[in-house]
Short mmCIF file of C-alpha atoms in Angstrom, two decimals:
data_model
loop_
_atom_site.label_atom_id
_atom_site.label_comp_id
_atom_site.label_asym_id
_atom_site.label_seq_id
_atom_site.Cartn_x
_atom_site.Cartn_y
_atom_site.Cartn_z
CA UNK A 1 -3.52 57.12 22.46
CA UNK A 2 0.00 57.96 22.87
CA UNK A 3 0.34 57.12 26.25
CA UNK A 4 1.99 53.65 25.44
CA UNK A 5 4.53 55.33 23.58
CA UNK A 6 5.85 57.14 26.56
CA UNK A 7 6.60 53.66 28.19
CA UNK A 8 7.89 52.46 25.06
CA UNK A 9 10.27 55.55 24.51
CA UNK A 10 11.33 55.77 28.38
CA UNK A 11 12.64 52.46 27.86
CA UNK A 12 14.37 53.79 24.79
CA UNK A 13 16.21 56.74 26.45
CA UNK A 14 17.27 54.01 29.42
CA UNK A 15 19.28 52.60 26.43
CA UNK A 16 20.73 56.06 25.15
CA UNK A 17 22.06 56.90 28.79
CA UNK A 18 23.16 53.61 30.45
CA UNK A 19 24.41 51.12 27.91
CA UNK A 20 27.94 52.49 26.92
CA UNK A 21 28.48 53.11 30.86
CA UNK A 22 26.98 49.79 31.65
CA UNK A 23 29.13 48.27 29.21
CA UNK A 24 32.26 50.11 30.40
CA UNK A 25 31.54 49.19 34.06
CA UNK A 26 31.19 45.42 32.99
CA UNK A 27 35.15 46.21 31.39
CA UNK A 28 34.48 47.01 27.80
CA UNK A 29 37.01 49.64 25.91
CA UNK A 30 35.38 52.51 24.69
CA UNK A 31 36.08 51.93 20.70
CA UNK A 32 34.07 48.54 21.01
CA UNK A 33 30.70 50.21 22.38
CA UNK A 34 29.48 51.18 19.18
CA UNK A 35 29.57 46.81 18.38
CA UNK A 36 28.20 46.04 21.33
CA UNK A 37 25.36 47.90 20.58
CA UNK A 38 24.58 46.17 17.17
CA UNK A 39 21.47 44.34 19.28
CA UNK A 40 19.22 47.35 18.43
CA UNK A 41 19.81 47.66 14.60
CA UNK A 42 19.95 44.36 13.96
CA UNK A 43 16.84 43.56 15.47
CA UNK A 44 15.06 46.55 13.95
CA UNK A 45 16.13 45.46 10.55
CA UNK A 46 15.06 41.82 10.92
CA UNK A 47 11.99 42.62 13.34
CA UNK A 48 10.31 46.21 12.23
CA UNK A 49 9.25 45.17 8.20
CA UNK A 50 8.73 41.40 9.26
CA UNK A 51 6.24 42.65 11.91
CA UNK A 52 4.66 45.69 9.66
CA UNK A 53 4.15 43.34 7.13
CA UNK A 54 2.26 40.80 9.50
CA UNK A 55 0.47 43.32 11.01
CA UNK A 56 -1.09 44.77 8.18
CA UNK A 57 -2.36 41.18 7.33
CA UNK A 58 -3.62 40.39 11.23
CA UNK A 59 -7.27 39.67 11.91
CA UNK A 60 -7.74 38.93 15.79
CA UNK A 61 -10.39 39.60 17.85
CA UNK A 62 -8.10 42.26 19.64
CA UNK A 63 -7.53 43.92 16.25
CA UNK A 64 -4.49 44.34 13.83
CA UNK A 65 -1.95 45.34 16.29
CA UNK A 66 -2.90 45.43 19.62
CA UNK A 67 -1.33 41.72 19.70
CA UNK A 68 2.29 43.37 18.88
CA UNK A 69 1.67 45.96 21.05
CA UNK A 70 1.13 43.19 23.83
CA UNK A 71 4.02 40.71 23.16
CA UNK A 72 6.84 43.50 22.75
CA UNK A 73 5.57 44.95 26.06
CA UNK A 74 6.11 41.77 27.67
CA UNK A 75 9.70 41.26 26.02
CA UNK A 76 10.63 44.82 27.01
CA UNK A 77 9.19 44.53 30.47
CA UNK A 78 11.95 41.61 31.14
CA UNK A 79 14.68 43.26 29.59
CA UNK A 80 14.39 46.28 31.36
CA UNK A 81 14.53 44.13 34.87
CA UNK A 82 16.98 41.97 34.49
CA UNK A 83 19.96 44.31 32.49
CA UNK A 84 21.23 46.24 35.84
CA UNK A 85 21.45 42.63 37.52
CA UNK A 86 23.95 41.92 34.24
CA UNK A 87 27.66 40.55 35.67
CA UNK A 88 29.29 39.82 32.79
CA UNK A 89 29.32 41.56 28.97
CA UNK A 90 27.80 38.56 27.33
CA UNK A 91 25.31 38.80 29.71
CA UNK A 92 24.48 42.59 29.14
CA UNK A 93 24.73 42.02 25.46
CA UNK A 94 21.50 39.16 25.39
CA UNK A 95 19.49 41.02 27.80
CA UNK A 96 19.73 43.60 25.10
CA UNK A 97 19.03 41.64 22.32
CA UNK A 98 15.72 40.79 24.41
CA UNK A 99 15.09 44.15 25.04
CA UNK A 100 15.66 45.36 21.84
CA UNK A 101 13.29 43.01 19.97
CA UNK A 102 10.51 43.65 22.79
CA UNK A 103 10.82 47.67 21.90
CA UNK A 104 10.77 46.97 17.65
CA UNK A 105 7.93 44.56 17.88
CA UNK A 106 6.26 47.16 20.23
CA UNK A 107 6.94 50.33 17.77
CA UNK A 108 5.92 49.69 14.14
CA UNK A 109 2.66 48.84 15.03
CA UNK A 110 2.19 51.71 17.04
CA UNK A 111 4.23 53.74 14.24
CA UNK A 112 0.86 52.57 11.79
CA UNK A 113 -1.76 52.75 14.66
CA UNK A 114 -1.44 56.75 14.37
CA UNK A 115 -1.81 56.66 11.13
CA UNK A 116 -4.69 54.07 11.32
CA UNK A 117 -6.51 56.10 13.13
CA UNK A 118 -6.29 59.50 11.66
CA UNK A 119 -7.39 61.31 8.74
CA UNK A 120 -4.77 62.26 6.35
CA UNK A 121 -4.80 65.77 7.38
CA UNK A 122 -4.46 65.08 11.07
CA UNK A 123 -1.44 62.70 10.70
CA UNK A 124 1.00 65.57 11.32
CA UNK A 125 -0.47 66.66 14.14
CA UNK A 126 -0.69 62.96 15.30
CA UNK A 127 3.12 62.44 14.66
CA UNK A 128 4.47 65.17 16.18
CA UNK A 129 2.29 64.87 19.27
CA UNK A 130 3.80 61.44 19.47
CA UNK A 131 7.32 62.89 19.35
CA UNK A 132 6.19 65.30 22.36
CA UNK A 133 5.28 62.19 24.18
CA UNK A 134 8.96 60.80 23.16
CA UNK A 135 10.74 63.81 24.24
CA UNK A 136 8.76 63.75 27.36
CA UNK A 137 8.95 60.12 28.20
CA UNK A 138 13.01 60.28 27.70
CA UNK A 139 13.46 63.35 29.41
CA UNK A 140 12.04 61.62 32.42
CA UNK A 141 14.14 58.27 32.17
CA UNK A 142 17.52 60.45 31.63
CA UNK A 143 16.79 62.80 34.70
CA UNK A 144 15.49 59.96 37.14
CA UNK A 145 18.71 58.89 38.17
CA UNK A 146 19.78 62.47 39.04
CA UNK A 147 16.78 62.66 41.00
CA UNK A 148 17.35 59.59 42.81
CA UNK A 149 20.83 61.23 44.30
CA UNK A 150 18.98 64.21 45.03
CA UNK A 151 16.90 62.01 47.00
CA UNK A 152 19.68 60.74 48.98
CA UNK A 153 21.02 57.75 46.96
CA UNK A 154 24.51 57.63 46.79
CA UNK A 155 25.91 57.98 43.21
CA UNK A 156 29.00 55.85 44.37
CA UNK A 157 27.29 53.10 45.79
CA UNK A 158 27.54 50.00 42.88
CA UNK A 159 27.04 46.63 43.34
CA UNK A 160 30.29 43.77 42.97
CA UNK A 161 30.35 44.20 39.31
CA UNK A 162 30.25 48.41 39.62
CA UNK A 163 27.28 49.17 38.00
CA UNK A 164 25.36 51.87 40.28
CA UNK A 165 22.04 50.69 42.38
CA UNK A 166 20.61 54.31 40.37
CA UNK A 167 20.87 52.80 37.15
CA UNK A 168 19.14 48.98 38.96
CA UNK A 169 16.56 51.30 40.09
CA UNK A 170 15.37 52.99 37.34
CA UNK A 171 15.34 50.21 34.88
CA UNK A 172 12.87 48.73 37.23
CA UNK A 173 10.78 51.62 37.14
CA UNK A 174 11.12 51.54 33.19
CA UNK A 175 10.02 47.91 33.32
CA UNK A 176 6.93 48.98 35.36
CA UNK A 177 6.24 51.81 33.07
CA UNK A 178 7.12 50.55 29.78
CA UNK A 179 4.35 47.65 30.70
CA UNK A 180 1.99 49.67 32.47
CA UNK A 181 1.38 52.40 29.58
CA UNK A 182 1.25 50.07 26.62
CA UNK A 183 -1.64 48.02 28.47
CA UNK A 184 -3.57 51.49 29.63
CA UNK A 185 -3.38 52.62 26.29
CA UNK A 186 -4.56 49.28 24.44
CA UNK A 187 -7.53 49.35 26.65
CA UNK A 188 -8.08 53.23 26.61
CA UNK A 189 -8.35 53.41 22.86
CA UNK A 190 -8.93 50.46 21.19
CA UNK A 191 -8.40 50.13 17.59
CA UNK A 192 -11.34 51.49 14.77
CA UNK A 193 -13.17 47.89 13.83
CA UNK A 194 -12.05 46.93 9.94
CA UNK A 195 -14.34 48.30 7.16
CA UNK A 196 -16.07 45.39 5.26
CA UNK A 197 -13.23 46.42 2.23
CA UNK A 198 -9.99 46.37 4.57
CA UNK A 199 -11.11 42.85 6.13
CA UNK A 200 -12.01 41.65 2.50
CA UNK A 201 -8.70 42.62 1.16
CA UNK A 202 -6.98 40.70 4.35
CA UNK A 203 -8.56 37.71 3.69
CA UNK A 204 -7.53 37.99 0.05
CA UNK A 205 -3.89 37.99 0.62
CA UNK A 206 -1.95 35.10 1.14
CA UNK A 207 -0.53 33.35 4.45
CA UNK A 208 2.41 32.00 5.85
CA UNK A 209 6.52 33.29 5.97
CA UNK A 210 6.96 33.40 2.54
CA UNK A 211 4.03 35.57 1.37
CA UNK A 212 5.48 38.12 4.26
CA UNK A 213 9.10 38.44 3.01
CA UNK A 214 7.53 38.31 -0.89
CA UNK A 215 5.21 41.46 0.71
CA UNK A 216 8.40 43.42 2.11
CA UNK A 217 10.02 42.56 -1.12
CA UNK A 218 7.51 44.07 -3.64
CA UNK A 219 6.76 46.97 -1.15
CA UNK A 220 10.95 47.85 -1.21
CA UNK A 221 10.38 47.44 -5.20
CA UNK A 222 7.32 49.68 -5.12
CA UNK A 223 8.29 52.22 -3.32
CA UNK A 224 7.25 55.84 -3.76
CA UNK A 225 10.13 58.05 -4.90
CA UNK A 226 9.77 60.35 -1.85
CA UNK A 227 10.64 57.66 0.21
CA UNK A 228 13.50 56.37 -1.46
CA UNK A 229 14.68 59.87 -1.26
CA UNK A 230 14.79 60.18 2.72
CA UNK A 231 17.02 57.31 2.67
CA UNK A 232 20.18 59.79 2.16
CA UNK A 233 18.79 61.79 5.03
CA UNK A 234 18.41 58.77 7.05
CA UNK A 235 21.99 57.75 6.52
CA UNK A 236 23.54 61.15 7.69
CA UNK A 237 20.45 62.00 10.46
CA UNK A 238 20.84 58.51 12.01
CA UNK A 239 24.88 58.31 12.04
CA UNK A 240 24.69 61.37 13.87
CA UNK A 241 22.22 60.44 16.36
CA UNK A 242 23.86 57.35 17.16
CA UNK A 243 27.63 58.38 17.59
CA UNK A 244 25.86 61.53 20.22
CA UNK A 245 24.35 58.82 21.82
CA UNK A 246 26.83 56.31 22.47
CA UNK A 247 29.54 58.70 23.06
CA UNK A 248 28.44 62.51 24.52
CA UNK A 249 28.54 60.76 27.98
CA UNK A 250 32.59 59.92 27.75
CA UNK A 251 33.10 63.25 25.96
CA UNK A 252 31.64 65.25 28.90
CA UNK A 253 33.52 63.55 31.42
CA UNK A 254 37.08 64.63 29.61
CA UNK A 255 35.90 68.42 28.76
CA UNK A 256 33.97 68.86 32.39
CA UNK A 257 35.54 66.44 34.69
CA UNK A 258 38.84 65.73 33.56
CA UNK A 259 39.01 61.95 33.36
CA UNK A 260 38.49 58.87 30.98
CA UNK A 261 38.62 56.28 34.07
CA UNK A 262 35.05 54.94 34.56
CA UNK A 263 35.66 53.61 37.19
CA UNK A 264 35.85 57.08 39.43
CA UNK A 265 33.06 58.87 40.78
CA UNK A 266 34.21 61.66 38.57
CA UNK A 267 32.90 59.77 35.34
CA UNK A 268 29.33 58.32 37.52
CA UNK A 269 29.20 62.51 37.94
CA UNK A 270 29.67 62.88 33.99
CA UNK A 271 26.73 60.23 33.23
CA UNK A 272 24.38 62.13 35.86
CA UNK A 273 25.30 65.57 33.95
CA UNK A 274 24.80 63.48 30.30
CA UNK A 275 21.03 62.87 31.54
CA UNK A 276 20.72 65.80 32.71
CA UNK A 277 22.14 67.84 29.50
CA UNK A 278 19.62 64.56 27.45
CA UNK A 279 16.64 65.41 30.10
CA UNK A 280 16.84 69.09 28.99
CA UNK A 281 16.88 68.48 25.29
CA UNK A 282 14.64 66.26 25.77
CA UNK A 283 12.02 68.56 27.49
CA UNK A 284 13.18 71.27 24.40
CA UNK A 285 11.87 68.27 22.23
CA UNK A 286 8.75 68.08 24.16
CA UNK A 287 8.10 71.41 23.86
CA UNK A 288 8.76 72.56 20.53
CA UNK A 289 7.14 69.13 18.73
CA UNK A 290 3.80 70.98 19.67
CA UNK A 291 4.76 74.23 18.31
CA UNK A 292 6.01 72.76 14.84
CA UNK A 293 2.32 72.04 14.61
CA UNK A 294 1.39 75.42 13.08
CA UNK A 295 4.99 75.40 11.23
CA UNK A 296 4.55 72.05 9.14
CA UNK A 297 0.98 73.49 7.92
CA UNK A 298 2.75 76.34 6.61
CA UNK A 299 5.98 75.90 5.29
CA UNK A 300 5.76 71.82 5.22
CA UNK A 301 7.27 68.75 7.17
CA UNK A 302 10.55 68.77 5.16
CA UNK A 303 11.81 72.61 5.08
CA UNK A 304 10.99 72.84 8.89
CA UNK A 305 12.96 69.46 9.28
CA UNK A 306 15.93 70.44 7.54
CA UNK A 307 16.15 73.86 9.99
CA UNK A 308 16.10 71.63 13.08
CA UNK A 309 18.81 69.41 11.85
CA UNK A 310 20.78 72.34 11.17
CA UNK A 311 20.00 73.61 14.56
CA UNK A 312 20.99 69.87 16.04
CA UNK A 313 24.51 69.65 14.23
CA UNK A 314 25.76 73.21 15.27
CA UNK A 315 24.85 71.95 18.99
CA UNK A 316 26.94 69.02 18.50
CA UNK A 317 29.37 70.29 17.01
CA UNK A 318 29.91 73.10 19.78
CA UNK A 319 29.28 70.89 22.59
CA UNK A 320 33.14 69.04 22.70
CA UNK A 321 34.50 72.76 23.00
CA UNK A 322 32.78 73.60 26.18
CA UNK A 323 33.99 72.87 29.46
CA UNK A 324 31.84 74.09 32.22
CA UNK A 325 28.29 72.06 32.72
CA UNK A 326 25.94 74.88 33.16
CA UNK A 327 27.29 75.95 29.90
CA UNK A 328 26.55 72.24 28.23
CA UNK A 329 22.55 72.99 27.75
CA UNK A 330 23.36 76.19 25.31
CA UNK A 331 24.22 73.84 22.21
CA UNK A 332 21.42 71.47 24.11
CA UNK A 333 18.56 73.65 22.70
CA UNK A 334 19.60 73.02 19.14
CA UNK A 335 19.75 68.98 19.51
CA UNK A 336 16.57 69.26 21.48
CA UNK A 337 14.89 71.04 18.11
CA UNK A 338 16.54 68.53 16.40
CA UNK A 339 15.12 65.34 18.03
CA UNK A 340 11.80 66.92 18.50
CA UNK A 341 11.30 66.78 14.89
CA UNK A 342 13.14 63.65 14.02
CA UNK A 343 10.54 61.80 15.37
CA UNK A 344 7.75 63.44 13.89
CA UNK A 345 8.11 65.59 10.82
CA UNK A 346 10.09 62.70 8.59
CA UNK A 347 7.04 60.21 9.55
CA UNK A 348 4.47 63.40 8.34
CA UNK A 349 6.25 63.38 5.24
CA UNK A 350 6.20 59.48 5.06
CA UNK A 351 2.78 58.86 5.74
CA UNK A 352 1.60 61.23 3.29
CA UNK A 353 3.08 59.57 0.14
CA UNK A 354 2.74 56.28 0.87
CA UNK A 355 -0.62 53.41 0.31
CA UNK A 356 -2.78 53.32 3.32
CA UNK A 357 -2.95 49.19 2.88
CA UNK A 358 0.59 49.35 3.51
CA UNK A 359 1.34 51.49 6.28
CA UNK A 360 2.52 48.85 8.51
CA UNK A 361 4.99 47.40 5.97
CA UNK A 362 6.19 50.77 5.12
CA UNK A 363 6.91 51.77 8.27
CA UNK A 364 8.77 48.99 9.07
CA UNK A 365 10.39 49.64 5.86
CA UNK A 366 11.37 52.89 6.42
CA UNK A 367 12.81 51.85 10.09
CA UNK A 368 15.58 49.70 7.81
CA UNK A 369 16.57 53.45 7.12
CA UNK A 370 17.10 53.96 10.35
CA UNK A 371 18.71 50.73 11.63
CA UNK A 372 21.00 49.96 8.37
CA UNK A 373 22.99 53.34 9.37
CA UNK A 374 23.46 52.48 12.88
CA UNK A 375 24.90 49.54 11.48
CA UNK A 376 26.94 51.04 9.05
CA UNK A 377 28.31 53.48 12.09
CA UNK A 378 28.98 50.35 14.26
CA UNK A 379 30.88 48.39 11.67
CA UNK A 380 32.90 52.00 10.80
CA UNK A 381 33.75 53.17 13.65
CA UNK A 382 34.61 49.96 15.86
CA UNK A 383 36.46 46.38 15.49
CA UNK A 384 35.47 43.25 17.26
CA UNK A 385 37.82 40.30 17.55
CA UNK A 386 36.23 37.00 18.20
CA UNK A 387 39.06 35.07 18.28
CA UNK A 388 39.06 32.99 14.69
CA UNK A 389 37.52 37.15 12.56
CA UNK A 390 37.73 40.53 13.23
CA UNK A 391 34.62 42.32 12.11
CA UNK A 392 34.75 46.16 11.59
CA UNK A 393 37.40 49.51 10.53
CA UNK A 394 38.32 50.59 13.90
CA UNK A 395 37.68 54.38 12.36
CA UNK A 396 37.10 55.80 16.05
CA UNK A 397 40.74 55.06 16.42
CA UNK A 398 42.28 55.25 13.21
CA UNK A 399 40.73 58.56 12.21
CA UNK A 400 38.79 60.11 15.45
CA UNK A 401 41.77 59.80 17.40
CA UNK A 402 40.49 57.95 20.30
CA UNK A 403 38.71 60.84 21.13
CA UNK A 404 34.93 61.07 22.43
CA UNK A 405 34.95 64.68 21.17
CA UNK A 406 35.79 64.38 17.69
CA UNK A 407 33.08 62.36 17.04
CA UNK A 408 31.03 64.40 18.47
CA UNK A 409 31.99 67.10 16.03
CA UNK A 410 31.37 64.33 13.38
CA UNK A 411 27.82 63.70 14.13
CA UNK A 412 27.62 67.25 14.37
CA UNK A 413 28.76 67.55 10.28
CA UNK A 414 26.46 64.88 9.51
CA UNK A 415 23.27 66.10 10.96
CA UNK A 416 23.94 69.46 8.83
CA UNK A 417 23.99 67.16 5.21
CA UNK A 418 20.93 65.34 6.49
CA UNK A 419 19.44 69.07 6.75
CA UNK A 420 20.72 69.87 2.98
CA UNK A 421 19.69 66.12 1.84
CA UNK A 422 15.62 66.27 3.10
CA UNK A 423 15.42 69.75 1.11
CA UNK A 424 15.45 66.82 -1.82
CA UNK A 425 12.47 64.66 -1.23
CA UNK A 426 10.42 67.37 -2.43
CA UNK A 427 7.21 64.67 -3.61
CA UNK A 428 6.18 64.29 -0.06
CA UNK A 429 6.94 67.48 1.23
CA UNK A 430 4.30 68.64 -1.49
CA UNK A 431 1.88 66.23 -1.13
CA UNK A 432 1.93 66.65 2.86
CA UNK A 433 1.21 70.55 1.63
CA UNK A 434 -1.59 70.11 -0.81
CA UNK A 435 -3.60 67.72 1.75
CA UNK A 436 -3.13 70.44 4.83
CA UNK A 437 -4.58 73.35 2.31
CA UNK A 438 -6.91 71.10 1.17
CA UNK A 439 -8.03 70.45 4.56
#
């Protein structure tokens, strides 16, 4: 069932580990990679709760959202091929934006298929096994290009515009993959036919644009009070996460390899060690999303989550102080416990207090908690000047310094208050409880 995740989430980690150097190859300064990124927030916001909402209120003859699953493979598919052959910025940036839309479209629905398909007290078993399959599926697209020089590729050999035939090679195998999965698993495990009720109350709401953005609107307005509450973690957990991601790679190649140029085979070493450091966390995500099983029956989703964010910040935080690479997959373990249950245990908590007629909305909701701090972190931390406006604070200069490894240190911070601030939302947390002793 989760197989078509994997392909969805190795595309995914292709982003985390290739689109700042891509970017930088292409000539972009490192303070403007967290705007060049806004493709993936931006889309999630307008894409994720546009798409839940429609897909709750799909009848097809291939079900409620096997046709998303479908169209965003497609989408992804092309992304994924074409962004190594990118020679220009611009040209990078709207491959992304195509890529990006392809994975949202692709993900809500298969955010609500889990819970479509299970029983209320198998959902957390259901979520976390699909964050095994993410740590699993990312793992293998950060470590791929490592394995390709082990192989025998040559890590220095780039194409006119310096972006390494590695990184062209395993975006096609992503595109492959990411396309492959999503179709095995559509025709593997089709989706449970409607109930006479659920079809009933389909046909009884109304059609069209407008009755989708009214049905996001009164869902926001509606919303359980456990949910509104992980919006605070959200803010901190997913500021974190994306400063790590977009900049780990250029603090490892100042603390292990001496240079900021990324243009020397010294930084194309420093990306091969970032997926390889991301590969192992990964695989400590895998791992331990299966052994949180037990855990979240008896202690609960949101105790167990706020340990592993704890875990994840002190990593982060330690990581900018180390300086040899064997030593970089200590404060690994702790991110890897921390990503293993960000995508599962916050979803366990969700899907417990919210309406099972509105999964797909919610979830798509509950995405604009992920995507709205990315873009608060982008328009923070970086400025872009397009000529006639400047849009953003420039705070990765003005206040990091310039320097990779402070914000590091600052994700690190803000992974700890998204710890303390899910030890609030203590309605779900409960109600994910009552229905796992009940069971």
């Amino acid at each position: 069932m989760n197989l078509g995740f994997l392909g969805l989430q190795f595309s995914f980690g292709l982003q985390q580990g290739n689109m700042g150097p891509i970017y930088s190859y292409l000539g972009a300064d490192e303070a403007q990679l967290p705007m060049l990124q806004l493709a993936g927030p931006i889309t999630g916001l307008l894409v994720q709760p546009i798409i839940g909402a429609m897909s709750d209120r799909t009848l097809s003859r291939w079900g409620r959202r096997t046709p998303y699953f479908l169209i965003g493979a497609v989408l992804c598919c092309l992304g994924l091929f074409f962004m190594p052959l990118s020679s220009s910025i611009l040209m990078a940036m709207s491959l992304l934006w195509i890529l990006d839309a392809g994975n949202n479209i692709t993900m809500e629905p298969y955010r609500a298929y889990v819970s479509d398909r299970l029983n209320p007290d198998q959902r957390q078993a259901g979520f976390l096994s699909q964050s095994a399959f993410t740590g699993l599926a990312q793992m293998l697209a950060f470590l791929t290009p490592s394995l390709l020089v082990g192989f025998g590729m040559n890590r220095d050999w780039v194409d006119d515009h310096g972006i390494p035939y590695t990184v062209r090679v395993v975006f096609m195998i992503g595109a492959v993959l990411s396309l492959a999965t999503i179709l095995w698993s559509v025709l593997r495990v089709p989706e449970l036919p409607l109930t006479v009720q659920e079809r009933d109350h389909i046909v009884a709401q109304p059609k069209g644009a407008w009755a989708t953005l009214r049905e996001i609107g009164d869902a926001i307005v509606d919303m359980p009070v456990a949910m509104r509450k992980l919006g605070l973690m959200s803010l901190f957990q997913w500021v974190g996460m994306s400063g790590y991601w977009t900049y780990a790679v250029y603090s490892m190649s100042r603390t292990v390899y001496g240079t900021s140029d990324v243009q020397t085979g010294a930084f194309r070493e420093a990306v091969l060690t970032n997926g390889e450091v991301a590969a192992f966390y990964n695989a400590i995500a895998f791992v331990t999303a299966f052994a949180m099983v037990p855990l979240v029956r008896r202690i609960g989703p949101g105790p167990l989550h706020a340990l592993c964010l704890f875990a994840g910040g002190a990593g982060m935080f330690l990581l900018p102080g180390i300086t040899d690479k064997a030593l970089l997959f200590l404060p690994a373990v702790g991110i890897g416990l921390a990503w293993g249950s960000i995508m599962g245990n916050p979803y366990a908590i969700l899907s417990n207090a919210i309406p099972p007629q509105r999964t797909g909305v919610y979830m798509g909701i509950f995405n604009m908690m992920i995507v709205i701090p990315m873009l608060i972190f982008a328009v923070v931390m970086s400025r872009l000047d397009l000529g006639f406006v400047s849009i953003g604070f420039d705070a990765y200069k003005l206040v990091l310094g310039n320097d990779p490894r402070n914000m590091l240190m600052f994700c690190g911070v803000c992974l700890m208050l998204a710890g303390l601030s899910v030890l609030w939302v203590r309605e779900g947390r409960v109600s994910a409880m009552a229905q796992a002793v009940a069971a």
